[in-house]
mmCIF file of C-alpha atoms and ligand atoms in Angstrom:
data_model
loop_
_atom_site.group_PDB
_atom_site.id
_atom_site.type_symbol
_atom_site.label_atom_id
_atom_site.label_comp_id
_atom_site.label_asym_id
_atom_site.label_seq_id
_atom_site.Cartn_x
_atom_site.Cartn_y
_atom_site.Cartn_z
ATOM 1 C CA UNK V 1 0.000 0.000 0.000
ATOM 2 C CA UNK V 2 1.282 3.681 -0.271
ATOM 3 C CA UNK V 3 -0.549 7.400 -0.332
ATOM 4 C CA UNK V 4 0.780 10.008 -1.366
ATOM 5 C CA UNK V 5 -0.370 13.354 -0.511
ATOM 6 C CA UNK V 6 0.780 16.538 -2.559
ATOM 7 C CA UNK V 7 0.078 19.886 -2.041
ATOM 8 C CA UNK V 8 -2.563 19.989 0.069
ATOM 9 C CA UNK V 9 -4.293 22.531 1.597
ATOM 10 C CA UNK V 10 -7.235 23.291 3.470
ATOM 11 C CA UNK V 11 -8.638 26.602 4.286
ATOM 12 C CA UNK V 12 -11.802 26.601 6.747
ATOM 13 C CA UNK V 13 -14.883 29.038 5.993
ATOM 14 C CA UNK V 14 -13.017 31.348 8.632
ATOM 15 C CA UNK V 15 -10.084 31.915 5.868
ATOM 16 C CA UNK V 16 -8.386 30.015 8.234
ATOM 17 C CA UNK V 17 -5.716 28.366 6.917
ATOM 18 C CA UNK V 18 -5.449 24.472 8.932
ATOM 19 C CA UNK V 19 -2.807 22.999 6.193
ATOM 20 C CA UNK V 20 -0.473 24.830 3.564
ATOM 21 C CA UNK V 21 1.074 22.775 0.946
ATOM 22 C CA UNK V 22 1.274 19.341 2.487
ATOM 23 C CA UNK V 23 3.635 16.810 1.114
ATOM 24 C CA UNK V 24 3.814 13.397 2.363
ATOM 25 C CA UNK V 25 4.814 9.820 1.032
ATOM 26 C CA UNK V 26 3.236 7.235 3.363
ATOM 27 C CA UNK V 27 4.920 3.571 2.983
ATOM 28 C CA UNK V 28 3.273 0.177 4.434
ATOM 29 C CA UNK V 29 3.947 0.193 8.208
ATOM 30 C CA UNK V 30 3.121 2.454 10.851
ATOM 31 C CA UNK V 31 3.663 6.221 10.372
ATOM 32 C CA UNK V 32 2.937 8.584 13.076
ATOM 33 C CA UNK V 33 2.021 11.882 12.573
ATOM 34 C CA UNK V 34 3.372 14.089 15.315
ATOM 35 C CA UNK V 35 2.235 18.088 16.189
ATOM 36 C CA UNK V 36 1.442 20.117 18.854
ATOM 37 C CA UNK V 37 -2.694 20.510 19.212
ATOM 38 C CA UNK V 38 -4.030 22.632 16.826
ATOM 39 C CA UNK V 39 -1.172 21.580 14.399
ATOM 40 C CA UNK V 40 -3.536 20.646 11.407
ATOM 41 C CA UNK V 41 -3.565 16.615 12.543
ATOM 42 C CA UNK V 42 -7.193 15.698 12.819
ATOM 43 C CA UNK V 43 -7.933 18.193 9.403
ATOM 44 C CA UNK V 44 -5.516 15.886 7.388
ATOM 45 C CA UNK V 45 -6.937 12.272 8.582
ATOM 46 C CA UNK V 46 -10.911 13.709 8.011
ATOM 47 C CA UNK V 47 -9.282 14.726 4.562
ATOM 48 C CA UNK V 48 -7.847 11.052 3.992
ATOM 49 C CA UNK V 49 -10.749 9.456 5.422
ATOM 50 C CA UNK V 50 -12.578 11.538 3.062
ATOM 51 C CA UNK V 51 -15.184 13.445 5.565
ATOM 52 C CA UNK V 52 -13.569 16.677 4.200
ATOM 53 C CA UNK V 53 -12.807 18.050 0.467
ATOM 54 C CA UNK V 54 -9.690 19.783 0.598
ATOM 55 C CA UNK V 55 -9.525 23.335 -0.906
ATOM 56 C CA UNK V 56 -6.547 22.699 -2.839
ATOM 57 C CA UNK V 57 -4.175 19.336 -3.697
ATOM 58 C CA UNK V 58 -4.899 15.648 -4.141
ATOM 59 C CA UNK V 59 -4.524 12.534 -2.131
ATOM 60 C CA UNK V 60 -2.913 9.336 -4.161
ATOM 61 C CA UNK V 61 -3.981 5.592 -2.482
ATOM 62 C CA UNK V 62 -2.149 3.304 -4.906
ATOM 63 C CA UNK V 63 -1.601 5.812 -7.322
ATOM 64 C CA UNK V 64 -5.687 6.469 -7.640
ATOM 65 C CA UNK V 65 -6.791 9.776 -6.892
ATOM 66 C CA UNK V 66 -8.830 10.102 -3.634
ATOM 67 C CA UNK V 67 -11.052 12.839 -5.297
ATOM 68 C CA UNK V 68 -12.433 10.456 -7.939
ATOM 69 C CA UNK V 69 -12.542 7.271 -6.470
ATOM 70 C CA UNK V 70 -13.904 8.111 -2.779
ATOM 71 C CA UNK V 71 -16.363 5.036 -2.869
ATOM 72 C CA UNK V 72 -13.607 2.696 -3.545
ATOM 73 C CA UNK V 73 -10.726 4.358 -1.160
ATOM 74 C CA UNK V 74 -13.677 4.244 1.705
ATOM 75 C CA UNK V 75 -13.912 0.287 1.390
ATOM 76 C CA UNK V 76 -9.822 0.474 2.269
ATOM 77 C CA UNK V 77 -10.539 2.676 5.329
ATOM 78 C CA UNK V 78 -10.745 1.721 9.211
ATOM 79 C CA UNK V 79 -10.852 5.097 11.488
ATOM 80 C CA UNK V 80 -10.961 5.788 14.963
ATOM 81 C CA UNK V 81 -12.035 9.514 15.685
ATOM 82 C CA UNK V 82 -10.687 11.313 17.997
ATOM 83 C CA UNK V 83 -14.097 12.409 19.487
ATOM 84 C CA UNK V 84 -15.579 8.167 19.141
ATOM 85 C CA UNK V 85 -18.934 7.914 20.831
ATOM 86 C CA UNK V 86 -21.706 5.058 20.998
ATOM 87 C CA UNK V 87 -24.572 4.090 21.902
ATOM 88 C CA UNK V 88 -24.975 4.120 25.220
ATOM 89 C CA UNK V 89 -28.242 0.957 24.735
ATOM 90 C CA UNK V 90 -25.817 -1.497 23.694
ATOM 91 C CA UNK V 91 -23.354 -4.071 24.947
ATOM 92 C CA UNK V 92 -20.018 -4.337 23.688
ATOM 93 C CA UNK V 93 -20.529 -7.523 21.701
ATOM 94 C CA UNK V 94 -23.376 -5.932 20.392
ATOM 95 C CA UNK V 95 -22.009 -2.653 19.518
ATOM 96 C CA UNK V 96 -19.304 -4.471 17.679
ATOM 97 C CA UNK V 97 -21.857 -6.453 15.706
ATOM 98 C CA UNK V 98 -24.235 -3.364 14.754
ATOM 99 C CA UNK V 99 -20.845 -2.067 13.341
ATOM 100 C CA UNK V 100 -20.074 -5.046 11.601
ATOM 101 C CA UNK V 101 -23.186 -4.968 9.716
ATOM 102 C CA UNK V 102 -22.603 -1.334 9.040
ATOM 103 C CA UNK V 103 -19.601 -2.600 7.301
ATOM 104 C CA UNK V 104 -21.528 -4.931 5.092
ATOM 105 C CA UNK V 105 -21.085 -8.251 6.893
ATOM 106 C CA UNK V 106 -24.616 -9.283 6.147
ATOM 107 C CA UNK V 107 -24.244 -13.177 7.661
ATOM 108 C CA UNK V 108 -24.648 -13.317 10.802
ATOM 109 C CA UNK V 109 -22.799 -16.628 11.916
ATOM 110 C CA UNK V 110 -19.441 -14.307 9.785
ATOM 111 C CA UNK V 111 -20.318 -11.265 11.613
ATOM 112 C CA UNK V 112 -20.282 -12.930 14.939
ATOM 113 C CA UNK V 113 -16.898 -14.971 14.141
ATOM 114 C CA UNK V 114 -15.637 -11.101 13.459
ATOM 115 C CA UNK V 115 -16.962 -9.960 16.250
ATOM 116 C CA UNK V 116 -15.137 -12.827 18.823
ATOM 117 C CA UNK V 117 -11.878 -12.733 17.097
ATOM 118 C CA UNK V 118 -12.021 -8.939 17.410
ATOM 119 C CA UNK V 119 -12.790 -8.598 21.325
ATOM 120 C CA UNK V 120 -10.212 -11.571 21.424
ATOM 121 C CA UNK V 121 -7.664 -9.553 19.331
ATOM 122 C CA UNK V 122 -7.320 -6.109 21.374
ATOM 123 C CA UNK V 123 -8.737 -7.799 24.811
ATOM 124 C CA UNK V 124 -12.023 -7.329 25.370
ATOM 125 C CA UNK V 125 -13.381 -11.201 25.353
ATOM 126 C CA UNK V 126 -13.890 -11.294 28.841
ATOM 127 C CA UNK V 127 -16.229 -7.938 29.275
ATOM 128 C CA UNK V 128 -18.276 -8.741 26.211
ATOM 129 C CA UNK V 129 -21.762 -8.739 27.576
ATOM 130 C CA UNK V 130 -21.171 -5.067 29.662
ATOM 131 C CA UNK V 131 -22.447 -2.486 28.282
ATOM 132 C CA UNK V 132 -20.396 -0.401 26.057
ATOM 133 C CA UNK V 133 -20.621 2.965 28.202
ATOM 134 C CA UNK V 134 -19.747 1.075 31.244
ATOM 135 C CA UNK V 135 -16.035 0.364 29.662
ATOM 136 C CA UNK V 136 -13.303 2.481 31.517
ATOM 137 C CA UNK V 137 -11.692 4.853 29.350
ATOM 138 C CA UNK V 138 -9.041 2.556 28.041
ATOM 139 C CA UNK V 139 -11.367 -0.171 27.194
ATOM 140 C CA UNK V 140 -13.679 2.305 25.554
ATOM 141 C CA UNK V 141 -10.218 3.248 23.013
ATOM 142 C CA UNK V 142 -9.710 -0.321 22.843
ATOM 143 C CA UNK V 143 -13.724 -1.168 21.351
ATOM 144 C CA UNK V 144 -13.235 2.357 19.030
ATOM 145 C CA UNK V 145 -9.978 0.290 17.693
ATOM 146 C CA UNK V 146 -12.181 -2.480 16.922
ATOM 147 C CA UNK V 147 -14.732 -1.094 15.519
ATOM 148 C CA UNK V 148 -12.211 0.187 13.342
ATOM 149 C CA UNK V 149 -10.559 -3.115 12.371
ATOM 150 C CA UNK V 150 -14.091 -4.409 10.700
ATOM 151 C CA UNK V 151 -13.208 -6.285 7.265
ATOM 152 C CA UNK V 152 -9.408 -6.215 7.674
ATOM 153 C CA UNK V 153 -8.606 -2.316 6.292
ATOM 154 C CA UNK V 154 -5.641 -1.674 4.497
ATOM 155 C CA UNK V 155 -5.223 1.882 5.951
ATOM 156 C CA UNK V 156 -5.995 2.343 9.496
ATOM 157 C CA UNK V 157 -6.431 5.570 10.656
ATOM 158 C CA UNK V 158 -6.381 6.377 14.650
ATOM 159 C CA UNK V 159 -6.797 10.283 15.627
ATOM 160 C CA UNK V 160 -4.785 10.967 18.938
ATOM 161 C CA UNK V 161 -5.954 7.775 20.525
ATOM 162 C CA UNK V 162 -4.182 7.716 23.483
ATOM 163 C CA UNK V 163 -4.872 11.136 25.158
ATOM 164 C CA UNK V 164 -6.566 10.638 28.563
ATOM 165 C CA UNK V 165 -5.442 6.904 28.989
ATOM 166 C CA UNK V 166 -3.529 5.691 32.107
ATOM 167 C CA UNK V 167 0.379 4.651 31.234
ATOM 168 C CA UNK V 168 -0.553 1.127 31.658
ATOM 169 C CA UNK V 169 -3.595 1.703 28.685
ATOM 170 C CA UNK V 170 -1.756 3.649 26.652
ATOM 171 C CA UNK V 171 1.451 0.706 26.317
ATOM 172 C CA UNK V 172 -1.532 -1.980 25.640
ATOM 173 C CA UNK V 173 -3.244 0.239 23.184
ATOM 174 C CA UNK V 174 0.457 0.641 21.352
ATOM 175 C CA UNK V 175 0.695 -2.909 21.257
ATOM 176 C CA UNK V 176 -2.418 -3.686 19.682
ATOM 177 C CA UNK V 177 -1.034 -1.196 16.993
ATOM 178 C CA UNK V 178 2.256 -2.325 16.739
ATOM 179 C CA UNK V 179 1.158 -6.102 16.330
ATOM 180 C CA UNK V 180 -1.095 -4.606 13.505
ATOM 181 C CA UNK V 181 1.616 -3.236 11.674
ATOM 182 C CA UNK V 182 2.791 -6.708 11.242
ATOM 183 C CA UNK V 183 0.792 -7.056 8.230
ATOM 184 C CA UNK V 184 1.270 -5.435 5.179
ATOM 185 C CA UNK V 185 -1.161 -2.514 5.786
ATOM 186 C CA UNK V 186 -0.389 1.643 6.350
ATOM 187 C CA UNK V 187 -1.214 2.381 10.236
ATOM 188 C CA UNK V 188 -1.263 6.520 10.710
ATOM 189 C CA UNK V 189 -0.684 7.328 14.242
ATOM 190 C CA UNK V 190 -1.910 11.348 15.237
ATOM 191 C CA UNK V 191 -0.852 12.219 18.663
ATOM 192 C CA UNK V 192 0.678 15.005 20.327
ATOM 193 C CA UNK V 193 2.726 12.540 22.455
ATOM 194 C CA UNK V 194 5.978 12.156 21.956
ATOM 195 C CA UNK V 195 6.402 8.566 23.921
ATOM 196 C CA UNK V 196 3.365 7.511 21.445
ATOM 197 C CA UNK V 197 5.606 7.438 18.412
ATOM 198 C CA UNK V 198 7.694 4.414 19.288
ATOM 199 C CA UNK V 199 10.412 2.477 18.208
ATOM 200 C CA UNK V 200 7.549 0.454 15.792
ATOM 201 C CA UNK V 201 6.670 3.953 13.580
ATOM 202 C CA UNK V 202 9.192 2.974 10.756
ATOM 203 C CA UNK V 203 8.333 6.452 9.362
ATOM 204 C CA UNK V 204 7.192 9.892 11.201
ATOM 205 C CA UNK V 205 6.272 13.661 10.320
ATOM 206 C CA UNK V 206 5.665 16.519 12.138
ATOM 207 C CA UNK V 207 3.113 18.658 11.591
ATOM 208 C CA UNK V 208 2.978 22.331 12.996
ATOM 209 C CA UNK V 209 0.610 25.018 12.195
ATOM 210 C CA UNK V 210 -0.143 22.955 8.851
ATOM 211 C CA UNK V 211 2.950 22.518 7.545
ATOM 212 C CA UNK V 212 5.012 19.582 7.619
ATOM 213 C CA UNK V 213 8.400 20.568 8.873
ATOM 214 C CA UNK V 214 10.228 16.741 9.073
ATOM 215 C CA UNK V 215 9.377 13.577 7.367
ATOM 216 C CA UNK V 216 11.982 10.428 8.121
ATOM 217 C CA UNK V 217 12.373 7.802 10.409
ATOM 218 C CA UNK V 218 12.515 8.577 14.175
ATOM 219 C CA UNK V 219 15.752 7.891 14.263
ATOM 220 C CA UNK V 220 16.680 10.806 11.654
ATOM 221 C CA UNK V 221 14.310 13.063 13.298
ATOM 222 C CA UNK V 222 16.080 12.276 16.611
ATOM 223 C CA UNK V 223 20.006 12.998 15.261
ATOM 224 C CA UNK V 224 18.360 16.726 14.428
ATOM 225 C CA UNK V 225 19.183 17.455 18.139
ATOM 226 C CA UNK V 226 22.388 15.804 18.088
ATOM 227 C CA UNK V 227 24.617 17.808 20.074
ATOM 228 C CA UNK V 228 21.859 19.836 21.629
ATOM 229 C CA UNK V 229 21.362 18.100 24.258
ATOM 230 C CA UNK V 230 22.730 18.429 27.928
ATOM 231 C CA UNK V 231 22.882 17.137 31.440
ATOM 232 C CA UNK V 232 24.221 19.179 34.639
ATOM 233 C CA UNK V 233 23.655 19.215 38.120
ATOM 234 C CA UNK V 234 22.431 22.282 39.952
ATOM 235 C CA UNK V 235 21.506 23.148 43.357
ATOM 236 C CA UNK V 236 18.167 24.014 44.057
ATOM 237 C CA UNK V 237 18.284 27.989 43.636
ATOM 238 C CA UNK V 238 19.977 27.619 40.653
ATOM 239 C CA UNK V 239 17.280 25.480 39.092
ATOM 240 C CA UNK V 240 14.604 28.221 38.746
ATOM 241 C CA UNK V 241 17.666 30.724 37.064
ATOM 242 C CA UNK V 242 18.455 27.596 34.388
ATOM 243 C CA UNK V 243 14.851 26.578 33.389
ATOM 244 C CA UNK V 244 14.299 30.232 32.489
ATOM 245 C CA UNK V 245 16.991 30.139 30.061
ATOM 246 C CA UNK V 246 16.496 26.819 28.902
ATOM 247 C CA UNK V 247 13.263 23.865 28.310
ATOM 248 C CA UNK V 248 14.366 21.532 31.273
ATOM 249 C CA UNK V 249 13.023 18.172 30.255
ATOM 250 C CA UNK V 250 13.992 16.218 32.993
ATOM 251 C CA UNK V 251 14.701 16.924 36.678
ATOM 252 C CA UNK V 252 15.409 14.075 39.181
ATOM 253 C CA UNK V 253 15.615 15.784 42.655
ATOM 254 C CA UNK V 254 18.969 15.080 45.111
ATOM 255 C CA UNK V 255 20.357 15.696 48.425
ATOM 256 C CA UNK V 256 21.206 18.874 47.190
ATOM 257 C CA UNK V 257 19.574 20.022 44.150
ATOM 258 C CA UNK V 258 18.875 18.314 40.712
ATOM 259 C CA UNK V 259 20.223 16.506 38.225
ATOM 260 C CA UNK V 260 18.857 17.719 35.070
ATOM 261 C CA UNK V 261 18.652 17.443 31.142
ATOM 262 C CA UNK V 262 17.959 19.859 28.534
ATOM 263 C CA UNK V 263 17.685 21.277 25.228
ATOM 264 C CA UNK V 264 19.876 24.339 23.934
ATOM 265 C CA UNK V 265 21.240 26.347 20.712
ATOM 266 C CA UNK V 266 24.737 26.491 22.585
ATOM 267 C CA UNK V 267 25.469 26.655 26.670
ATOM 268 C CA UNK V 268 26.723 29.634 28.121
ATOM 269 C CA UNK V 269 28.058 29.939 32.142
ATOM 270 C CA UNK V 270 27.288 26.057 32.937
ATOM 271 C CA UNK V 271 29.044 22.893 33.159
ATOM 272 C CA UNK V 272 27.622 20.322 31.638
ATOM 273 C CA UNK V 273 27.649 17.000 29.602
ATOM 274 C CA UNK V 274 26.713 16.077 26.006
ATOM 275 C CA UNK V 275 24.164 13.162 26.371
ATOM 276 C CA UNK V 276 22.389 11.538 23.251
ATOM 277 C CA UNK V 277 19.214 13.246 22.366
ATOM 278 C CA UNK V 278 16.250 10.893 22.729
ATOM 279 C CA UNK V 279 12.617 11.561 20.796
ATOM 280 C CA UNK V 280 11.436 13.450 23.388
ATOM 281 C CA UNK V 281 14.367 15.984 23.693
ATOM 282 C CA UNK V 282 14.427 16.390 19.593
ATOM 283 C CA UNK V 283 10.812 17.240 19.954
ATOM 284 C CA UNK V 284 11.359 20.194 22.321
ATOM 285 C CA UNK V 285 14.462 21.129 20.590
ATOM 286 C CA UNK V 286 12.492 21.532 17.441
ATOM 287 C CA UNK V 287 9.705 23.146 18.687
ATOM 288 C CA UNK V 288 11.811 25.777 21.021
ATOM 289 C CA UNK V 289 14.868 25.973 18.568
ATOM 290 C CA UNK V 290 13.549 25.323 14.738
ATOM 291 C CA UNK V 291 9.533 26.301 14.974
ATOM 292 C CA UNK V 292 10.402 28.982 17.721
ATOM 293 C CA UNK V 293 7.271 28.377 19.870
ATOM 294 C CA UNK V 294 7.044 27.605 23.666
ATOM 295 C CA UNK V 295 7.022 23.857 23.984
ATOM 296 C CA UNK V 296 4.137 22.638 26.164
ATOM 297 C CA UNK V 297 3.516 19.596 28.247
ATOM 298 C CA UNK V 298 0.099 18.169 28.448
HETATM 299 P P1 ADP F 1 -5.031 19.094 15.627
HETATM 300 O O1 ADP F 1 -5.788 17.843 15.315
HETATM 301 O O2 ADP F 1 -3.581 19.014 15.257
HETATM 302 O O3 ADP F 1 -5.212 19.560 17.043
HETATM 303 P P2 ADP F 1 -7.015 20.419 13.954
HETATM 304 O O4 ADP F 1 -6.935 19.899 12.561
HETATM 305 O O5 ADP F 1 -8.133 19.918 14.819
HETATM 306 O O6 ADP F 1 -5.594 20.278 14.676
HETATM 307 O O7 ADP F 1 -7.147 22.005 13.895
HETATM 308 C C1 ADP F 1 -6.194 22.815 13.203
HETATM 309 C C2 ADP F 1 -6.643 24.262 13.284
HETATM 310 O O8 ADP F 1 -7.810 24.427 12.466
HETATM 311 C C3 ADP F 1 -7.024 24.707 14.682
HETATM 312 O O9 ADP F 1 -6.557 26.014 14.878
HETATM 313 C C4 ADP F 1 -8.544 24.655 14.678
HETATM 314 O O10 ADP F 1 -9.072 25.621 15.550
HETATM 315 C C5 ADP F 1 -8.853 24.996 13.228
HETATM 316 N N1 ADP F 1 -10.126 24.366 12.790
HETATM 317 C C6 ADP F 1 -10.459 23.066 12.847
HETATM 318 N N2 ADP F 1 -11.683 22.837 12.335
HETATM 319 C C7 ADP F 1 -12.150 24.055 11.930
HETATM 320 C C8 ADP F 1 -13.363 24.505 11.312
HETATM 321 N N3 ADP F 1 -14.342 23.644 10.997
HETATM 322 N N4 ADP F 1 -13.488 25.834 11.036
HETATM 323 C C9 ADP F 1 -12.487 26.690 11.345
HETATM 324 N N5 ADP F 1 -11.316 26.337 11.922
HETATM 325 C C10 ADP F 1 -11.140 25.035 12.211
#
């Protein structure tokens, strides 16, 4: 599988302008889409999913132009919204048949053979006859995955899925993905967390204020901050003087002070040690350094 997107843009009713002149090449595999919120994500995946006409440029699946063949792209498509409801009436099994028929499973010994192996696949067997809105959070992402898995897409699209999950959801959710991305199919990954594009997104971008500003592997994105990044220690009134001067990304606590790591241009007035940058520190290097906008945790 491969899409290619060129030039795309989208400008809202508002004359606001959500994506300038997007480029992308999108392999087999799992490609994450990475960008601060309000970076243009979820306007590019309702574009691919085709919920949105862009104002300008053309999406490629295989080489077929998304504009004229919408019907067949669709029948590629699995998506998980960022904003997935449903209804509230039904039970999980049964919310994962209704959307198996949806999809145009019309027998129902198949659909219910989807519907097991499904529940079975991202581990929801054993709560199968609770009702859907009774799910924790995590489970609820997990069912919105499934749903999206009906009739084995080739693309699989999943807007920002982990926000709100628990550390211990948001690794099982990952690994549902990841084991996905065994098969020969395009996973895109939209998240604003860094720790969410992992070692198993062979290919990244990142997206900020609708333009695509890197597209590579992680790893490539990662030697950007090569020699950027530091580690000191400091005692506990110099702390507050550093971490105006420089995004502290790390700061373990001591007898007395903290042992710290961050980003920087070039150090001036401290001692400190080269370290290797991980995904995390390129990210706030980039954003801070190359898009020159305050980097914020959420
Ligand atoms: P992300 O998913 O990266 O957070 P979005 O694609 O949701 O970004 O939004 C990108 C920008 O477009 C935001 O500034 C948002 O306010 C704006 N936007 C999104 N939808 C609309 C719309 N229907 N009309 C006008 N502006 C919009």
């Amino acid at each position: 599988m491969n899409i290619q997107i060129q030039d795309l843009s989208q400008v809202y009713k508002n004359d606001f302008r959500a994506l300038n002149k997007v480029n992308l090449d999108i392999e087999s595999g799992m490609f994450g889409l990475l960008g601060p919120n309000g970076a243009g994500k979820s306007t590019l995946m309702r574009i691919l999913v085709t919920l949105l006409k862009p104002t300008h440029g053309e999406v490629f699946v295989n080489g077929m132009p998304l504009s004229k063949n919408r019907a067949e792209v669709r029948s590629y498509l699995g998506y998980l919204p960022q904003d997935f409801r449903f209804f509230s009436k039904l039970r999980t099994w049964e919310f994962l048949d209704y959307a198996a028929s949806l999809a145009g499973i019309k027998k129902k010994k198949e659909r219910l053979a989807a519907v097991d192996e499904l529940l079975e696949q991202v581990g929801l067997f054993d709560v199968r006859n609770r009702y859907a809105n009774k799910l924790s959070g995590g489970m609820k992402r997990r069912l919105g995955i499934a749903q999206a898995l009906i009739g084995e897409p080739k693309i699989i699209i999943v807007d920002e899925p982990t926000t709100g999950l628990d550390p211990e959801e948001r690794i099982r959710f990952r690994n549902i993905l990841s084991n996905l991305s065994q098969k020969e199919v395009i996973i895109i990954l939209s998240t604003h967390i860094v720790g969410d594009i992992s070692s198993t997104c062979r290919q990244m971008a990142l997206l900020n204020r609708g333009e695509v500003h890197f597209q590579g592997s992680p790893e490539a994105f990662v030697k950007q901050s090569s020699g950027h990044v530091f580690k000191t220690s400091v005692s506990f009134e110099q702390m507050k003087l550093i971490s105006e001067q420089y995004p502290v990304i790390t700061s373990v606590p001591g007898a007395n002070g903290y042992e710290i790591e961050f980003v920087a241009d070039e150090v001036n007035g401290w001692e400190t040690t080269l370290i290797e940058p991980n995904l995390e520190h390129a990210y706030v290097y980039f954003m801070e350094y190359v898009a020159n906008e305050k980097f914020q945790y959420q």
